[in-house]
Amino acid sequence: AKASGRNNFQWFHPKMLDETNDRMTMASALRHAISARELSIAYQPQVDLRTGRVEGFEALARWRSREYGSVPPDQFIPVAEDSGMIVQLGGWVLRRACRDVASFQRVLGRPLKLAVNVSPRQFRSSSWFAEVVGALKDSGLQPSQLELEITEGILMDDRWEVLDLLSSLRDLGISIAVDDFGRGYSSLAYLTRFPVDKLKIDRSFIREIVAESHAPIVDAIIVMGHALGVSIVAEGVESRDQEHYLRSRGCDEAQGYLYSAGVPAEDAVRTVQAIGVF
Ligand code: C2E
Ligand code: CA
Ligand code: CA
Ligand code: CA
């Protein structure tokens, strides 16, 4: 089957992952994805809730496989993680995204931020720090423009290297965001122990704020984060009602389909301009 048009994906069926054999086959297909030019990046705008302006993008990996069709990242990232391929794949995303964002800002004439997802295995790889430095040098982006989105799991790993690595990245001027905040173990203690700049409230909480069942949790995360000097991003914002609520509570930034889904690099500048028009 073929995909027709960029909004018409042919989704990979989860059942195909049932067998270890299939996972291994997928891992080997993924191994060739970079050189086969099957990987790309979707850029999703992040909006400042006070000004309404796009501050930057989150880079989201996309894989359109010759064999499997469009495979969602929730399927192929775990495969890449388990097989160790994530180190190579994540390195590619980082370098590519830095270069793309450097070119978007040349067109727009103002600096933009870039958020990149970092999985635990990647974060633990010995080459990671050098790759980050290399991607910045190669693209000309300033360290202050790069934000690394890590998961709570990384912070629960109590080995000293985590603190050491985060501190080194921070010393360069790179920001650290905790992704999917509230979904996992969410310990307040680690926010005081680790150098974290941002919390991204998991979209499962944002979905419910207008119905109010999750409003107290969202309120608490915003108040607590601000008290600790951490800025707050809401992800999965889909409606004006959600946006108004978040703005009234002092949430700093928002990201979600209300503004735009992730778009291919060639549409990123136009998307920023369209959001600025409201
Ligand atoms: P994430 O980091 O939490 O990324 C946000 C996900 O929410 C993205 O899904 C995005 O397309 C989706 N999303 C954005 N706005 C909305 C909205 O308003 N409503 C709803 N319902 N969804 C929204 P996506 O692109 O399928 O990525 C899934 C996950 O895969 C990401 O979750 C992230 O954990 C992982 N991922 C994606 N790219 C990379 C990568 O380059 N490296 C690593 N390590 N993980 C990645
Ligand atoms: Ca993320
Ligand atoms: Ca997230
Ligand atoms: Ca996630």
mmCIF file of C-alpha atoms and ligand atoms in Angstrom:
data_model
loop_
_atom_site.group_PDB
_atom_site.id
_atom_site.type_symbol
_atom_site.label_atom_id
_atom_site.label_comp_id
_atom_site.label_asym_id
_atom_site.label_seq_id
_atom_site.Cartn_x
_atom_site.Cartn_y
_atom_site.Cartn_z
ATOM 1 C CA ALA A 1 0.000 0.000 0.000
ATOM 2 C CA LYS A 2 1.151 3.532 -0.553
ATOM 3 C CA ALA A 3 0.727 6.678 1.489
ATOM 4 C CA SER A 4 -0.979 9.473 -0.379
ATOM 5 C CA GLY A 5 -0.285 12.977 0.867
ATOM 6 C CA ARG A 6 1.438 13.874 4.078
ATOM 7 C CA ASN A 7 -1.651 13.773 6.306
ATOM 8 C CA ASN A 8 -2.628 10.360 5.144
ATOM 9 C CA PHE A 9 -0.314 8.012 7.001
ATOM 10 C CA GLN A 10 -0.502 4.314 6.802
ATOM 11 C CA TRP A 11 -0.110 3.326 10.442
ATOM 12 C CA PHE A 12 1.952 0.417 11.504
ATOM 13 C CA HIS A 13 -0.102 -2.241 13.217
ATOM 14 C CA PRO A 14 1.034 -2.947 16.831
ATOM 15 C CA LYS A 15 0.374 -6.676 16.360
ATOM 16 C CA MET A 16 3.346 -6.797 14.063
ATOM 17 C CA LEU A 17 5.561 -6.292 17.110
ATOM 18 C CA ASP A 18 4.161 -9.323 18.933
ATOM 19 C CA GLU A 19 6.986 -11.598 17.918
ATOM 20 C CA THR A 20 10.577 -11.062 18.982
ATOM 21 C CA ASN A 21 11.407 -11.994 15.444
ATOM 22 C CA ASP A 22 9.456 -9.009 14.144
ATOM 23 C CA ARG A 23 11.225 -6.708 16.561
ATOM 24 C CA MET A 24 14.556 -7.964 15.285
ATOM 25 C CA THR A 25 13.441 -7.511 11.702
ATOM 26 C CA MET A 26 12.276 -4.005 12.513
ATOM 27 C CA ALA A 27 15.542 -3.240 14.288
ATOM 28 C CA SER A 28 17.466 -4.224 11.194
ATOM 29 C CA ALA A 29 15.145 -2.174 8.955
ATOM 30 C CA LEU A 30 15.702 0.756 11.314
ATOM 31 C CA ARG A 31 19.439 0.247 11.048
ATOM 32 C CA HIS A 32 19.197 1.132 7.362
ATOM 33 C CA ALA A 33 16.646 3.889 7.790
ATOM 34 C CA ILE A 34 19.158 6.722 8.092
ATOM 35 C CA SER A 35 21.206 5.842 5.023
ATOM 36 C CA ALA A 36 18.007 4.942 3.131
ATOM 37 C CA ARG A 37 16.702 8.470 3.906
ATOM 38 C CA GLU A 38 13.568 7.059 5.490
ATOM 39 C CA LEU A 39 13.914 9.164 8.639
ATOM 40 C CA SER A 40 12.791 12.732 8.902
ATOM 41 C CA ILE A 41 11.952 15.245 11.588
ATOM 42 C CA ALA A 42 8.637 16.930 12.319
ATOM 43 C CA TYR A 43 8.861 20.324 14.021
ATOM 44 C CA GLN A 44 6.152 21.272 16.501
ATOM 45 C CA PRO A 45 6.014 24.932 17.572
ATOM 46 C CA GLN A 46 6.225 25.944 21.228
ATOM 47 C CA VAL A 47 4.299 29.116 21.998
ATOM 48 C CA ASP A 48 4.943 31.714 24.711
ATOM 49 C CA LEU A 49 1.551 32.121 26.446
ATOM 50 C CA ARG A 50 2.191 35.760 27.374
ATOM 51 C CA THR A 51 3.146 37.011 23.930
ATOM 52 C CA GLY A 52 1.503 34.381 21.710
ATOM 53 C CA ARG A 53 4.773 34.142 19.823
ATOM 54 C CA VAL A 54 6.503 30.958 18.680
ATOM 55 C CA GLU A 55 9.682 30.642 20.748
ATOM 56 C CA GLY A 56 10.941 27.485 19.131
ATOM 57 C CA PHE A 57 10.262 23.903 18.131
ATOM 58 C CA GLU A 58 10.334 20.401 19.500
ATOM 59 C CA ALA A 59 11.972 17.960 17.081
ATOM 60 C CA LEU A 60 9.960 14.743 16.661
ATOM 61 C CA ALA A 61 11.419 11.799 14.779
ATOM 62 C CA ARG A 62 9.441 10.328 11.868
ATOM 63 C CA TRP A 63 10.072 7.041 10.094
ATOM 64 C CA ARG A 64 8.497 6.200 6.784
ATOM 65 C CA SER A 65 9.727 2.720 6.137
ATOM 66 C CA ARG A 66 9.684 1.099 2.721
ATOM 67 C CA GLU A 67 8.649 -2.144 4.392
ATOM 68 C CA TYR A 68 6.344 -1.026 7.198
ATOM 69 C CA GLY A 69 4.912 2.282 6.027
ATOM 70 C CA SER A 70 4.787 5.168 8.510
ATOM 71 C CA VAL A 71 5.765 3.807 11.895
ATOM 72 C CA PRO A 72 4.823 6.018 14.880
ATOM 73 C CA PRO A 73 7.690 6.931 17.231
ATOM 74 C CA ASP A 74 5.939 5.180 20.128
ATOM 75 C CA GLN A 75 6.637 1.982 18.133
ATOM 76 C CA PHE A 76 10.114 2.522 16.744
ATOM 77 C CA ILE A 77 11.773 4.513 19.546
ATOM 78 C CA PRO A 78 11.472 1.553 21.989
ATOM 79 C CA VAL A 79 12.893 -0.769 19.305
ATOM 80 C CA ALA A 80 15.752 1.664 18.740
ATOM 81 C CA GLU A 81 16.279 1.927 22.487
ATOM 82 C CA ASP A 82 16.369 -1.860 23.053
ATOM 83 C CA SER A 83 18.697 -2.510 20.131
ATOM 84 C CA GLY A 84 21.048 0.354 20.969
ATOM 85 C CA MET A 85 20.228 1.980 17.605
ATOM 86 C CA ILE A 86 18.890 4.998 19.509
ATOM 87 C CA VAL A 87 22.431 6.305 19.968
ATOM 88 C CA GLN A 88 22.907 6.614 16.219
ATOM 89 C CA LEU A 89 19.314 7.641 15.507
ATOM 90 C CA GLY A 90 19.219 10.225 18.290
ATOM 91 C CA GLY A 91 22.572 11.623 17.183
ATOM 92 C CA TRP A 92 21.190 12.037 13.675
ATOM 93 C CA VAL A 93 18.045 13.804 14.969
ATOM 94 C CA LEU A 94 20.145 16.160 17.078
ATOM 95 C CA ARG A 95 22.561 17.173 14.304
ATOM 96 C CA ARG A 96 19.855 17.461 11.684
ATOM 97 C CA ALA A 97 17.485 19.455 13.906
ATOM 98 C CA CYS A 98 20.221 21.895 14.952
ATOM 99 C CA ARG A 99 21.039 22.567 11.313
ATOM 100 C CA ASP A 100 17.371 22.915 10.317
ATOM 101 C CA VAL A 101 16.577 25.349 13.139
ATOM 102 C CA ALA A 102 19.669 27.397 12.279
ATOM 103 C CA SER A 103 18.255 27.746 8.776
ATOM 104 C CA PHE A 104 14.696 28.600 9.988
ATOM 105 C CA GLN A 105 16.046 31.438 12.093
ATOM 106 C CA ARG A 106 18.105 32.802 9.214
ATOM 107 C CA VAL A 107 14.875 33.083 7.205
ATOM 108 C CA LEU A 108 12.829 34.511 10.106
ATOM 109 C CA GLY A 109 15.547 36.899 11.238
ATOM 110 C CA ARG A 110 15.273 36.081 14.938
ATOM 111 C CA PRO A 111 16.690 33.360 17.197
ATOM 112 C CA LEU A 112 14.614 30.244 17.891
ATOM 113 C CA LYS A 113 14.876 27.523 20.493
ATOM 114 C CA LEU A 114 15.116 23.824 19.763
ATOM 115 C CA ALA A 115 13.954 21.031 22.073
ATOM 116 C CA VAL A 116 15.268 17.527 21.394
ATOM 117 C CA ASN A 117 14.132 14.306 23.084
ATOM 118 C CA VAL A 118 16.863 12.257 24.720
ATOM 119 C CA SER A 119 16.180 8.672 25.684
ATOM 120 C CA PRO A 120 17.873 7.034 28.706
ATOM 121 C CA ARG A 121 20.192 4.824 26.670
ATOM 122 C CA GLN A 122 21.346 7.775 24.601
ATOM 123 C CA PHE A 123 21.870 9.860 27.695
ATOM 124 C CA ARG A 124 24.049 7.135 29.186
ATOM 125 C CA SER A 125 26.167 6.630 26.067
ATOM 126 C CA SER A 126 29.753 7.812 26.438
ATOM 127 C CA SER A 127 29.643 9.772 23.169
ATOM 128 C CA TRP A 128 26.586 11.869 24.066
ATOM 129 C CA PHE A 129 28.231 14.959 25.485
ATOM 130 C CA ALA A 130 30.633 15.216 22.537
ATOM 131 C CA GLU A 131 27.741 14.788 20.101
ATOM 132 C CA VAL A 132 25.868 17.682 21.665
ATOM 133 C CA VAL A 133 28.922 19.930 21.490
ATOM 134 C CA GLY A 134 29.561 18.800 17.892
ATOM 135 C CA ALA A 135 25.980 19.496 16.768
ATOM 136 C CA LEU A 136 26.092 23.005 18.230
ATOM 137 C CA LYS A 137 29.435 23.793 16.579
ATOM 138 C CA ASP A 138 28.348 22.347 13.255
ATOM 139 C CA SER A 139 25.090 24.362 13.161
ATOM 140 C CA GLY A 140 26.217 27.563 14.845
ATOM 141 C CA LEU A 141 23.303 27.412 17.314
ATOM 142 C CA GLN A 142 24.124 28.833 20.749
ATOM 143 C CA PRO A 143 23.957 26.413 23.693
ATOM 144 C CA SER A 144 21.244 28.622 25.238
ATOM 145 C CA GLN A 145 19.029 27.812 22.244
ATOM 146 C CA LEU A 146 19.146 24.065 22.863
ATOM 147 C CA GLU A 147 16.916 22.269 25.315
ATOM 148 C CA LEU A 148 17.189 18.562 26.079
ATOM 149 C CA GLU A 149 13.971 16.802 27.051
ATOM 150 C CA ILE A 150 14.687 13.984 29.438
ATOM 151 C CA THR A 151 12.330 11.613 31.195
ATOM 152 C CA GLU A 152 11.791 11.269 34.898
ATOM 153 C CA GLY A 153 13.339 7.809 34.646
ATOM 154 C CA ILE A 154 16.738 9.354 33.944
ATOM 155 C CA LEU A 155 16.518 11.337 37.175
ATOM 156 C CA MET A 156 15.495 8.272 39.173
ATOM 157 C CA ASP A 157 18.737 6.611 38.169
ATOM 158 C CA ASP A 158 20.694 7.544 41.262
ATOM 159 C CA ARG A 159 24.187 7.040 39.929
ATOM 160 C CA TRP A 160 26.409 10.104 40.283
ATOM 161 C CA GLU A 161 27.014 10.348 36.515
ATOM 162 C CA VAL A 162 23.510 11.706 35.945
ATOM 163 C CA LEU A 163 24.063 14.749 38.098
ATOM 164 C CA ASP A 164 27.541 15.172 36.672
ATOM 165 C CA LEU A 165 26.367 15.044 33.050
ATOM 166 C CA LEU A 166 23.391 17.333 33.636
ATOM 167 C CA SER A 167 25.661 19.822 35.378
ATOM 168 C CA SER A 168 28.163 19.768 32.506
ATOM 169 C CA LEU A 169 25.401 20.372 29.949
ATOM 170 C CA ARG A 170 23.987 23.140 32.121
ATOM 171 C CA ASP A 171 27.431 24.726 32.484
ATOM 172 C CA LEU A 172 27.567 25.019 28.696
ATOM 173 C CA GLY A 173 24.274 26.936 28.817
ATOM 174 C CA ILE A 174 21.988 24.142 27.574
ATOM 175 C CA SER A 175 18.567 23.827 29.279
ATOM 176 C CA ILE A 176 17.093 20.657 30.680
ATOM 177 C CA ALA A 177 13.363 19.922 30.531
ATOM 178 C CA VAL A 178 11.565 17.045 32.267
ATOM 179 C CA ASP A 179 9.149 15.511 29.745
ATOM 180 C CA ASP A 180 5.748 13.948 30.512
ATOM 181 C CA PHE A 181 5.820 15.404 34.010
ATOM 182 C CA GLY A 182 3.224 13.908 36.324
ATOM 183 C CA ARG A 183 2.856 10.652 34.455
ATOM 184 C CA GLY A 184 5.527 8.668 36.241
ATOM 185 C CA TYR A 185 6.997 8.739 39.706
ATOM 186 C CA SER A 186 7.098 12.564 39.858
ATOM 187 C CA SER A 187 9.107 13.080 42.955
ATOM 188 C CA LEU A 188 9.472 16.668 44.068
ATOM 189 C CA ALA A 189 12.774 15.800 45.686
ATOM 190 C CA TYR A 190 14.645 15.397 42.414
ATOM 191 C CA LEU A 191 13.689 18.874 41.297
ATOM 192 C CA THR A 192 15.785 20.298 44.098
ATOM 193 C CA ARG A 193 18.598 17.785 43.557
ATOM 194 C CA PHE A 194 19.054 18.105 39.776
ATOM 195 C CA PRO A 195 19.631 21.171 37.616
ATOM 196 C CA VAL A 196 16.300 21.301 35.767
ATOM 197 C CA ASP A 197 14.977 24.362 33.898
ATOM 198 C CA LYS A 198 11.565 23.278 32.724
ATOM 199 C CA LEU A 199 8.703 20.890 33.374
ATOM 200 C CA LYS A 200 6.484 19.718 30.557
ATOM 201 C CA ILE A 201 3.082 18.808 31.992
ATOM 202 C CA ASP A 202 1.971 15.517 30.484
ATOM 203 C CA ARG A 203 -0.854 15.913 27.996
ATOM 204 C CA SER A 204 -3.094 13.469 29.891
ATOM 205 C CA PHE A 205 -3.550 16.227 32.511
ATOM 206 C CA ILE A 206 -4.159 18.962 29.961
ATOM 207 C CA ARG A 207 -6.887 16.929 28.285
ATOM 208 C CA GLU A 208 -8.947 17.034 31.490
ATOM 209 C CA ILE A 209 -8.408 20.583 32.720
ATOM 210 C CA VAL A 210 -11.537 22.061 31.237
ATOM 211 C CA ALA A 211 -13.643 19.223 32.667
ATOM 212 C CA GLU A 212 -11.781 20.290 35.837
ATOM 213 C CA SER A 213 -10.918 16.851 37.190
ATOM 214 C CA HIS A 214 -7.219 17.487 36.638
ATOM 215 C CA ALA A 215 -7.201 21.229 37.210
ATOM 216 C CA PRO A 216 -5.899 20.953 40.814
ATOM 217 C CA ILE A 217 -2.927 18.864 39.650
ATOM 218 C CA VAL A 218 -2.078 21.270 36.852
ATOM 219 C CA ASP A 219 -2.410 24.231 39.247
ATOM 220 C CA ALA A 220 -0.134 22.530 41.762
ATOM 221 C CA ILE A 221 2.551 21.711 39.167
ATOM 222 C CA ILE A 222 2.606 25.335 37.992
ATOM 223 C CA VAL A 223 2.805 26.778 41.516
ATOM 224 C CA MET A 224 5.376 24.244 42.663
ATOM 225 C CA GLY A 225 7.511 24.597 39.542
ATOM 226 C CA HIS A 226 7.556 28.370 39.801
ATOM 227 C CA ALA A 227 8.418 28.209 43.503
ATOM 228 C CA LEU A 228 11.443 26.118 42.518
ATOM 229 C CA GLY A 229 12.400 28.549 39.741
ATOM 230 C CA VAL A 230 11.418 26.127 36.972
ATOM 231 C CA SER A 231 9.372 27.224 33.958
ATOM 232 C CA ILE A 232 6.285 25.290 32.847
ATOM 233 C CA VAL A 233 5.202 24.043 29.436
ATOM 234 C CA ALA A 234 1.819 22.440 28.797
ATOM 235 C CA GLU A 235 1.809 19.808 26.078
ATOM 236 C CA GLY A 236 -1.178 18.562 24.108
ATOM 237 C CA VAL A 237 -3.047 21.893 24.152
ATOM 238 C CA GLU A 238 -5.907 21.452 21.692
ATOM 239 C CA SER A 239 -8.472 24.132 22.554
ATOM 240 C CA ARG A 240 -8.758 27.853 23.308
ATOM 241 C CA ASP A 241 -10.427 26.937 26.617
ATOM 242 C CA GLN A 242 -7.352 24.996 27.671
ATOM 243 C CA GLU A 243 -5.103 27.835 26.534
ATOM 244 C CA HIS A 244 -7.098 30.439 28.474
ATOM 245 C CA TYR A 245 -7.062 28.314 31.584
ATOM 246 C CA LEU A 246 -3.313 27.749 31.407
ATOM 247 C CA ARG A 247 -2.594 31.404 30.743
ATOM 248 C CA SER A 248 -4.774 32.449 33.713
ATOM 249 C CA ARG A 249 -2.729 30.125 35.923
ATOM 250 C CA GLY A 250 0.572 31.584 34.778
ATOM 251 C CA CYS A 251 1.751 28.641 32.687
ATOM 252 C CA ASP A 252 4.701 29.860 30.613
ATOM 253 C CA GLU A 253 4.461 27.999 27.323
ATOM 254 C CA ALA A 254 2.125 25.751 25.380
ATOM 255 C CA GLN A 255 2.461 23.213 22.640
ATOM 256 C CA GLY A 256 -0.246 21.278 20.845
ATOM 257 C CA TYR A 257 -2.588 20.859 17.902
ATOM 258 C CA LEU A 258 -4.283 24.196 18.749
ATOM 259 C CA TYR A 259 -1.232 25.853 17.210
ATOM 260 C CA SER A 260 0.128 23.120 14.989
ATOM 261 C CA ALA A 261 1.046 19.461 14.839
ATOM 262 C CA GLY A 262 4.644 18.666 13.973
ATOM 263 C CA VAL A 263 5.377 19.844 10.433
ATOM 264 C CA PRO A 264 8.142 18.934 7.975
ATOM 265 C CA ALA A 265 11.146 21.265 7.839
ATOM 266 C CA GLU A 266 9.974 22.904 4.619
ATOM 267 C CA ASP A 267 6.746 24.078 6.328
ATOM 268 C CA ALA A 268 8.281 25.252 9.621
ATOM 269 C CA VAL A 269 8.850 28.912 8.752
ATOM 270 C CA ARG A 270 5.384 29.283 7.231
ATOM 271 C CA THR A 271 3.882 27.706 10.356
ATOM 272 C CA VAL A 272 5.624 30.227 12.638
ATOM 273 C CA GLN A 273 4.346 33.062 10.470
ATOM 274 C CA ALA A 274 0.774 31.693 10.465
ATOM 275 C CA ILE A 275 0.683 31.384 14.280
ATOM 276 C CA GLY A 276 1.969 34.960 14.602
ATOM 277 C CA VAL A 277 -1.051 36.218 12.651
ATOM 278 C CA PHE A 278 -3.723 35.650 15.373
HETATM 279 P P1 C2E B 1 6.629 13.395 23.459
HETATM 280 O O1 C2E B 1 8.046 13.792 23.611
HETATM 281 O O2 C2E B 1 5.738 13.517 24.650
HETATM 282 O O3 C2E B 1 6.093 14.212 22.212
HETATM 283 C C1 C2E B 1 4.814 14.751 22.128
HETATM 284 C C2 C2E B 1 3.888 13.832 21.368
HETATM 285 O O4 C2E B 1 2.568 14.361 21.445
HETATM 286 C C3 C2E B 1 4.224 13.780 19.892
HETATM 287 O O5 C2E B 1 3.884 12.488 19.422
HETATM 288 C C4 C2E B 1 3.290 14.825 19.303
HETATM 289 O O6 C2E B 1 3.017 14.647 17.936
HETATM 290 C C5 C2E B 1 2.058 14.603 20.146
HETATM 291 N N1 C2E B 1 1.217 15.802 20.245
HETATM 292 C C6 C2E B 1 1.611 17.075 20.119
HETATM 293 N N2 C2E B 1 0.573 17.939 20.297
HETATM 294 C C7 C2E B 1 -0.505 17.173 20.559
HETATM 295 C C8 C2E B 1 -1.887 17.480 20.846
HETATM 296 O O7 C2E B 1 -2.319 18.628 20.895
HETATM 297 N N3 C2E B 1 -2.705 16.425 21.091
HETATM 298 C C9 C2E B 1 -2.267 15.138 21.059
HETATM 299 N N4 C2E B 1 -3.146 14.181 21.303
HETATM 300 N N5 C2E B 1 -0.977 14.821 20.792
HETATM 301 C C10 C2E B 1 -0.102 15.823 20.544
HETATM 302 P P2 C2E B 1 4.852 11.649 18.506
HETATM 303 O O8 C2E B 1 5.525 12.543 17.517
HETATM 304 O O9 C2E B 1 4.047 10.488 18.010
HETATM 305 O O10 C2E B 1 5.982 11.167 19.479
HETATM 306 C C11 C2E B 1 5.710 10.217 20.481
HETATM 307 C C12 C2E B 1 6.855 10.082 21.424
HETATM 308 O O11 C2E B 1 7.994 9.488 20.789
HETATM 309 C C13 C2E B 1 7.358 11.429 21.946
HETATM 310 O O12 C2E B 1 6.536 11.845 22.985
HETATM 311 C C14 C2E B 1 8.751 11.037 22.415
HETATM 312 O O13 C2E B 1 8.713 10.446 23.693
HETATM 313 C C15 C2E B 1 9.159 9.987 21.400
HETATM 314 N N6 C2E B 1 10.045 10.588 20.400
HETATM 315 C C16 C2E B 1 9.748 11.249 19.255
HETATM 316 N N7 C2E B 1 10.851 11.645 18.611
HETATM 317 C C17 C2E B 1 11.915 11.237 19.368
HETATM 318 C C18 C2E B 1 13.344 11.340 19.254
HETATM 319 O O14 C2E B 1 13.896 11.936 18.320
HETATM 320 N N8 C2E B 1 14.077 10.765 20.262
HETATM 321 C C19 C2E B 1 13.512 10.128 21.319
HETATM 322 N N9 C2E B 1 14.306 9.609 22.255
HETATM 323 N N10 C2E B 1 12.173 10.030 21.462
HETATM 324 C C20 C2E B 1 11.387 10.572 20.503
HETATM 325 CA CA CA B 2 9.135 15.480 24.278
HETATM 326 CA CA CA B 3 5.857 14.816 26.401
HETATM 327 CA CA CA B 4 6.929 10.848 25.705
#
